[in-house]
């Protein structure tokens, strides 16, 4: 019985080691996903800023055009 307990203990320790390694791999993947999510958020923010800048430029161009038309009248 003592020998069986020792074998089970060794098997349990080996399984726990495998589980720990898999958990570590999952943590690395989670960190990679989080980094990609941050990168996506930064790119979305840049794109939004670019869109805002273009919208603002278009608005200013339109206002300038309207002012020029008023001055011409």
mmCIF file of C-alpha atoms in Angstrom:
data_model
loop_
_atom_site.group_PDB
_atom_site.id
_atom_site.type_symbol
_atom_site.label_atom_id
_atom_site.label_comp_id
_atom_site.label_asym_id
_atom_site.label_seq_id
_atom_site.Cartn_x
_atom_site.Cartn_y
_atom_site.Cartn_z
ATOM 1 C CA UNK A 1 0.000 0.000 0.000
ATOM 2 C CA UNK A 2 2.873 2.360 0.823
ATOM 3 C CA UNK A 3 4.396 1.794 -2.627
ATOM 4 C CA UNK A 4 1.052 2.542 -4.320
ATOM 5 C CA UNK A 5 0.725 5.763 -2.320
ATOM 6 C CA UNK A 6 4.232 6.820 -3.397
ATOM 7 C CA UNK A 7 3.461 6.052 -7.066
ATOM 8 C CA UNK A 8 0.217 8.013 -6.878
ATOM 9 C CA UNK A 9 2.034 10.903 -5.236
ATOM 10 C CA UNK A 10 4.618 10.933 -8.030
ATOM 11 C CA UNK A 11 1.874 10.743 -10.674
ATOM 12 C CA UNK A 12 -0.036 13.544 -8.987
ATOM 13 C CA UNK A 13 3.093 15.696 -8.824
ATOM 14 C CA UNK A 14 3.762 15.066 -12.516
ATOM 15 C CA UNK A 15 0.185 15.989 -13.433
ATOM 16 C CA UNK A 16 0.369 19.147 -11.338
ATOM 17 C CA UNK A 17 3.595 20.061 -13.115
ATOM 18 C CA UNK A 18 1.895 19.618 -16.496
ATOM 19 C CA UNK A 19 -1.069 21.704 -15.341
ATOM 20 C CA UNK A 20 1.277 24.449 -14.126
ATOM 21 C CA UNK A 21 3.094 24.484 -17.470
ATOM 22 C CA UNK A 22 -0.198 24.698 -19.356
ATOM 23 C CA UNK A 23 -1.408 27.492 -17.077
ATOM 24 C CA UNK A 24 1.819 29.371 -17.764
ATOM 25 C CA UNK A 25 1.316 28.939 -21.521
ATOM 26 C CA UNK A 26 -2.234 30.253 -21.158
ATOM 27 C CA UNK A 27 -0.953 33.262 -19.202
ATOM 28 C CA UNK A 28 1.535 34.031 -21.983
ATOM 29 C CA UNK A 29 -1.234 33.809 -24.584
ATOM 30 C CA UNK A 30 -3.473 36.047 -22.460
ATOM 31 C CA UNK A 31 -0.674 38.609 -22.197
ATOM 32 C CA UNK A 32 -0.179 38.467 -25.963
ATOM 33 C CA UNK A 33 -3.895 39.011 -26.524
ATOM 34 C CA UNK A 34 -3.890 41.942 -24.092
ATOM 35 C CA UNK A 35 -0.945 43.502 -25.934
ATOM 36 C CA UNK A 36 -2.724 43.078 -29.270
ATOM 37 C CA UNK A 37 -5.898 44.590 -27.775
ATOM 38 C CA UNK A 38 -3.881 47.633 -26.626
ATOM 39 C CA UNK A 39 -2.315 47.912 -30.080
ATOM 40 C CA UNK A 40 -5.759 47.766 -31.704
ATOM 41 C CA UNK A 41 -7.076 50.420 -29.313
ATOM 42 C CA UNK A 42 -4.130 52.696 -30.134
ATOM 43 C CA UNK A 43 -4.664 52.233 -33.869
ATOM 44 C CA UNK A 44 -8.390 52.922 -33.504
ATOM 45 C CA UNK A 45 -7.598 56.088 -31.544
ATOM 46 C CA UNK A 46 -5.157 57.230 -34.233
ATOM 47 C CA UNK A 47 -7.703 56.503 -36.954
ATOM 48 C CA UNK A 48 -10.404 58.358 -35.049
ATOM 49 C CA UNK A 49 -8.071 61.332 -34.580
ATOM 50 C CA UNK A 50 -7.213 61.271 -38.282
ATOM 51 C CA UNK A 51 -10.910 61.188 -39.169
ATOM 52 C CA UNK A 52 -11.566 64.071 -36.771
ATOM 53 C CA UNK A 53 -8.691 66.046 -38.291
ATOM 54 C CA UNK A 54 -9.994 65.426 -41.808
ATOM 55 C CA UNK A 55 -13.543 66.348 -40.774
ATOM 56 C CA UNK A 56 -12.260 69.513 -39.142
ATOM 57 C CA UNK A 57 -10.190 70.405 -42.215
ATOM 58 C CA UNK A 58 -13.193 69.783 -44.455
ATOM 59 C CA UNK A 59 -15.344 71.976 -42.230
ATOM 60 C CA UNK A 60 -12.769 74.775 -42.306
ATOM 61 C CA UNK A 61 -12.451 74.477 -46.082
ATOM 62 C CA UNK A 62 -16.222 74.689 -46.429
ATOM 63 C CA UNK A 63 -16.408 77.710 -44.105
ATOM 64 C CA UNK A 64 -13.620 79.434 -46.041
ATOM 65 C CA UNK A 65 -15.431 78.714 -49.301
ATOM 66 C CA UNK A 66 -18.664 80.163 -47.893
ATOM 67 C CA UNK A 67 -16.806 83.255 -46.670
ATOM 68 C CA UNK A 68 -15.234 83.731 -50.092
ATOM 69 C CA UNK A 69 -18.663 83.460 -51.709
ATOM 70 C CA UNK A 70 -20.080 86.052 -49.300
ATOM 71 C CA UNK A 71 -17.185 88.398 -50.021
ATOM 72 C CA UNK A 72 -17.727 87.987 -53.755
ATOM 73 C CA UNK A 73 -21.409 88.895 -53.519
#
